[in-house]
PDB file of C-alpha atoms in Angstrom:
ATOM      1  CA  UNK G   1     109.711 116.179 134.530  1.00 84.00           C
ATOM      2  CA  UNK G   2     105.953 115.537 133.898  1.00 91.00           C
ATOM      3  CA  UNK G   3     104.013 116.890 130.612  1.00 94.00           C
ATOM      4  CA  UNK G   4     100.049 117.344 131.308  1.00 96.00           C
ATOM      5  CA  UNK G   5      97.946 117.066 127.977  1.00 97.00           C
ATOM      6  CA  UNK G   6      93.589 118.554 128.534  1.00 97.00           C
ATOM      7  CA  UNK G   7      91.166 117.529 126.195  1.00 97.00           C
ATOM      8  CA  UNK G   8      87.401 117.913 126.040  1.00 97.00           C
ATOM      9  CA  UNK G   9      86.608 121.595 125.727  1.00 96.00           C
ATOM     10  CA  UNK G  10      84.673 123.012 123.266  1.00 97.00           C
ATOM     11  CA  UNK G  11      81.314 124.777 122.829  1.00 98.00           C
ATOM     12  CA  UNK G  12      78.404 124.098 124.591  1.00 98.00           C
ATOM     13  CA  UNK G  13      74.723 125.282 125.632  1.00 98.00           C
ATOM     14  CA  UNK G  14      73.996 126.789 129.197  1.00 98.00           C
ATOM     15  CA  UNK G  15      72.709 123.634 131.557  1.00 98.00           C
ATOM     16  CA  UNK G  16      75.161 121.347 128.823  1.00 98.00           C
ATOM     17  CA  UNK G  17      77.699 119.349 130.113  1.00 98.00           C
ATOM     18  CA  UNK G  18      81.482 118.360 129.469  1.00 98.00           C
ATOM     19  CA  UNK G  19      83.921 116.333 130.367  1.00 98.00           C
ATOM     20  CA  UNK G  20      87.356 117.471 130.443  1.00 98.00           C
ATOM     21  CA  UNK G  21      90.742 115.032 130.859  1.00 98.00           C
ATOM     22  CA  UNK G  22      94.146 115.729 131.728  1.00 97.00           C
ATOM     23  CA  UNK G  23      96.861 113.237 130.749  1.00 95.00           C
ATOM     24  CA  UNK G  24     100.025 113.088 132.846  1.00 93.00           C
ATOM     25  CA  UNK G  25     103.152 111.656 131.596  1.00 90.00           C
ATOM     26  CA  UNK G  26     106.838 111.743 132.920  1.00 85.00           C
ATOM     27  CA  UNK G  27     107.565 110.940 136.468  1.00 78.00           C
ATOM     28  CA  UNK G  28     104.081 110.572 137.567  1.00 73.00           C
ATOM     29  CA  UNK G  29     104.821 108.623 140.962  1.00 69.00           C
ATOM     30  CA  UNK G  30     104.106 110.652 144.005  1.00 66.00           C
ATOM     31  CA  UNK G  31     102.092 113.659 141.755  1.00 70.00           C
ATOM     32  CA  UNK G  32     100.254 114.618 144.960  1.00 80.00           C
ATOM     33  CA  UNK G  33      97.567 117.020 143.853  1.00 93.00           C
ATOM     34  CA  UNK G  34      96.284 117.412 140.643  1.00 95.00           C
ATOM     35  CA  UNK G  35      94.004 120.683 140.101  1.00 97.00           C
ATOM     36  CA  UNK G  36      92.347 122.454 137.505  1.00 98.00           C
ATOM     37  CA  UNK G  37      92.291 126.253 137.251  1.00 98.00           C
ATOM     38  CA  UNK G  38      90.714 128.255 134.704  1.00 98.00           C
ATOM     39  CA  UNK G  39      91.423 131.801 133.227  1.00 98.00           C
ATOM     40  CA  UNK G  40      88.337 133.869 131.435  1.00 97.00           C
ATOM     41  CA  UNK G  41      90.218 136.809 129.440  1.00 93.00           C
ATOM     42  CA  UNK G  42      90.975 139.607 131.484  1.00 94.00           C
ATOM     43  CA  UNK G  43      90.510 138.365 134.775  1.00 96.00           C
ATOM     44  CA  UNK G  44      93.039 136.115 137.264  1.00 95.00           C
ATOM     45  CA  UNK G  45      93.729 132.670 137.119  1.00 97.00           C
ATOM     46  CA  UNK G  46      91.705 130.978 139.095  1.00 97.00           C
ATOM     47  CA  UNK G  47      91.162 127.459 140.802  1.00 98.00           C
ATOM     48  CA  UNK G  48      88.404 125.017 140.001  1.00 98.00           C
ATOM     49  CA  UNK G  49      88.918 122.111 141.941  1.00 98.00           C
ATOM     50  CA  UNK G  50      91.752 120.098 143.109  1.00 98.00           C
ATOM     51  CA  UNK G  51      92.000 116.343 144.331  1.00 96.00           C
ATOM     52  CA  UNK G  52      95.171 114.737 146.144  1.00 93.00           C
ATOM     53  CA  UNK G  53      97.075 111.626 145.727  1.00 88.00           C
ATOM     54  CA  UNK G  54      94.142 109.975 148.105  1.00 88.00           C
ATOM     55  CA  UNK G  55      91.378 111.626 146.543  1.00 91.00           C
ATOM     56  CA  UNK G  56      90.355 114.154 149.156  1.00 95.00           C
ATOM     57  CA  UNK G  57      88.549 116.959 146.836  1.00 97.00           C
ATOM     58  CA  UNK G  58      88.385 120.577 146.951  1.00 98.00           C
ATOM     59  CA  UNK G  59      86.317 123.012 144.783  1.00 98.00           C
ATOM     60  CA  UNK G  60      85.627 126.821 144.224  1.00 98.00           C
ATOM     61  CA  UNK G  61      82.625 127.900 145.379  1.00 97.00           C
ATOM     62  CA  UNK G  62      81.382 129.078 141.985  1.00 97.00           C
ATOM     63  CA  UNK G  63      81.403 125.401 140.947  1.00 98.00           C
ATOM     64  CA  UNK G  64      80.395 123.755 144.222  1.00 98.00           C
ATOM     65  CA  UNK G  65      77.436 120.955 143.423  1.00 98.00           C
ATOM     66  CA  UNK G  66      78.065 121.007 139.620  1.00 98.00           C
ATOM     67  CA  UNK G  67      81.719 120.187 139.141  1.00 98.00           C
ATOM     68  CA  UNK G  68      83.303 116.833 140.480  1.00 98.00           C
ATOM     69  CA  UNK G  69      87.242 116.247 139.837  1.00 98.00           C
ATOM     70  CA  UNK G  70      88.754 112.725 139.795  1.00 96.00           C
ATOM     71  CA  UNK G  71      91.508 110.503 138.908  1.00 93.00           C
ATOM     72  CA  UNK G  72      93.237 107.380 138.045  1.00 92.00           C
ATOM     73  CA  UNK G  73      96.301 107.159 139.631  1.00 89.00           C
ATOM     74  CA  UNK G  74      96.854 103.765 137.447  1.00 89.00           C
ATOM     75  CA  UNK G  75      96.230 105.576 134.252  1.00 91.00           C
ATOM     76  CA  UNK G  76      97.997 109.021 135.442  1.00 91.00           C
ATOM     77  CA  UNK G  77      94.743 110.634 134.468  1.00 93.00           C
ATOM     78  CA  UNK G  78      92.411 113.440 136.081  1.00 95.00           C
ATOM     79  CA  UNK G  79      88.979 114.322 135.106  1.00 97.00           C
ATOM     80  CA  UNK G  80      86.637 117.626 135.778  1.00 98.00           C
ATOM     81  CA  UNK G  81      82.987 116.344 134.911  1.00 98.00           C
ATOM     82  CA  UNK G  82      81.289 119.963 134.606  1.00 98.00           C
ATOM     83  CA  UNK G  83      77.697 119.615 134.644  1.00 98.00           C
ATOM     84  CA  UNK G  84      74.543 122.694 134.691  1.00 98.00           C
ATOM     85  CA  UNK G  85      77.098 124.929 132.640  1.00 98.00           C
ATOM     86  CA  UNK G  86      77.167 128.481 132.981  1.00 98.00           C
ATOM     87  CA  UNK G  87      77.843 131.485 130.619  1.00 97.00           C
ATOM     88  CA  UNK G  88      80.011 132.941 133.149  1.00 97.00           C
ATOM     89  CA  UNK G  89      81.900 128.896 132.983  1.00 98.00           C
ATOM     90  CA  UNK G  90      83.592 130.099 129.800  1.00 98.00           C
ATOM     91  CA  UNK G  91      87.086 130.103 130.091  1.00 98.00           C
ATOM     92  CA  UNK G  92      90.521 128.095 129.295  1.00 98.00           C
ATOM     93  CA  UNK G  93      91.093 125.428 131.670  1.00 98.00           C
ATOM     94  CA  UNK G  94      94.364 124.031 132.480  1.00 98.00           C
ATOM     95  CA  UNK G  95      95.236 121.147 134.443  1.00 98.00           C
ATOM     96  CA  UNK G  96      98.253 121.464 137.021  1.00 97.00           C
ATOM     97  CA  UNK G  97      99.818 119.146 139.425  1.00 95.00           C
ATOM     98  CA  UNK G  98     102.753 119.009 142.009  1.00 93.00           C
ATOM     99  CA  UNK G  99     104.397 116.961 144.072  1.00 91.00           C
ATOM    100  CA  UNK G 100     104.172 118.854 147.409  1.00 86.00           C
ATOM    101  CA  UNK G 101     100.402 119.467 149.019  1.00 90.00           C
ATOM    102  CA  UNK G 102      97.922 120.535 147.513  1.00 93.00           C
ATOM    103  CA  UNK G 103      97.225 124.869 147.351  1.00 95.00           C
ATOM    104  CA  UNK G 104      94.487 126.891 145.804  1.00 96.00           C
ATOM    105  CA  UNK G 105      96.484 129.464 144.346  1.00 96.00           C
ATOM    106  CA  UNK G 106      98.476 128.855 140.960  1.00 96.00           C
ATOM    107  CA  UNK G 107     102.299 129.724 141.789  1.00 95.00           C
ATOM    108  CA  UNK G 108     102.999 126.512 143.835  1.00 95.00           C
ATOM    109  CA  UNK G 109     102.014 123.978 140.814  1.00 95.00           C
ATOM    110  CA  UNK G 110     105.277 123.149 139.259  1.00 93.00           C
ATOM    111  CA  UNK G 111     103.623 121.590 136.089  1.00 95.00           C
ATOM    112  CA  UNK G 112     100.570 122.999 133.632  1.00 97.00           C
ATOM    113  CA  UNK G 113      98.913 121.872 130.396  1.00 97.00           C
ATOM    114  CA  UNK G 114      98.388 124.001 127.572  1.00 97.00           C
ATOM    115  CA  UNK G 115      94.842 124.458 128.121  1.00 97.00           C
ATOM    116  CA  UNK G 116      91.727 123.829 126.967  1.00 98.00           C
ATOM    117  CA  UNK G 117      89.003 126.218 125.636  1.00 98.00           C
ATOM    118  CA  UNK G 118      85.231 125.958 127.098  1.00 98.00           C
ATOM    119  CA  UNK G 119      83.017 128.270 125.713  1.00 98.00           C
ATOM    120  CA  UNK G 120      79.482 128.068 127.361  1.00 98.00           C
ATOM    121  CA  UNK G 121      76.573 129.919 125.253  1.00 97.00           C
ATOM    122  CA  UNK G 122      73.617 131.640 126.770  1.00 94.00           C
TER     123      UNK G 122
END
């Protein structure tokens, strides 16, 4: 079993920035892809950005150019730098991960934190 842990969110100013983390913890070996999704109320789950094992990267195109994800495979950690925040950036963010390949859609991550609230004012 793994158990991911976000922290960072909060409340911040349009063109602010945050840093969110995602602790992993369990058996961590092999966690292939580790993504972050987010979820604004009433409207689908949706991906962010994702990075493998090897660190090959993909985004949304909403956050293209402002977002980078990252990790530490030596601290079981993964990072979403958000930078030039938006309004339309508020949401929860969660932090998922699986063993298997990476995927841009929610139901094949196996493991999810409890999420973490960014609230971006205008």
């Amino acid at each position: 079993q793994v158990q991911l842990a976000e922290s960072g969110g909060g409340l911040v100013q349009a063109g602010g920035s945050l840093r969110l983390s995602c602790a992993a913890s369990g058996r961590t070996s092999s966690l292939y892809a580790m993504a972050w999704f987010r979820q604004a109320p009433g409207k689908e789950r949706e991906v962010v950005a994702y990075i493998t094992w090897n660190a090959a990267t993909y985004y949304g195109d909403s956050v293209k150019g402002r977002f980078t994800v990252s990790r530490d495979n030596a601290k079981n950690m993964a990072y979403l730098q958000m930078n030039s925040l938006k309004p339309e950036d508020t949401a929860v963010y969660y932090c998922a991960a699986r063993y298997g390949a990476a995927a841009i859609t929610a139901n094949p991550y196996d493991y999810w934190g409890q999420g973490t609230q960014v609230t971006v004012s205008s």
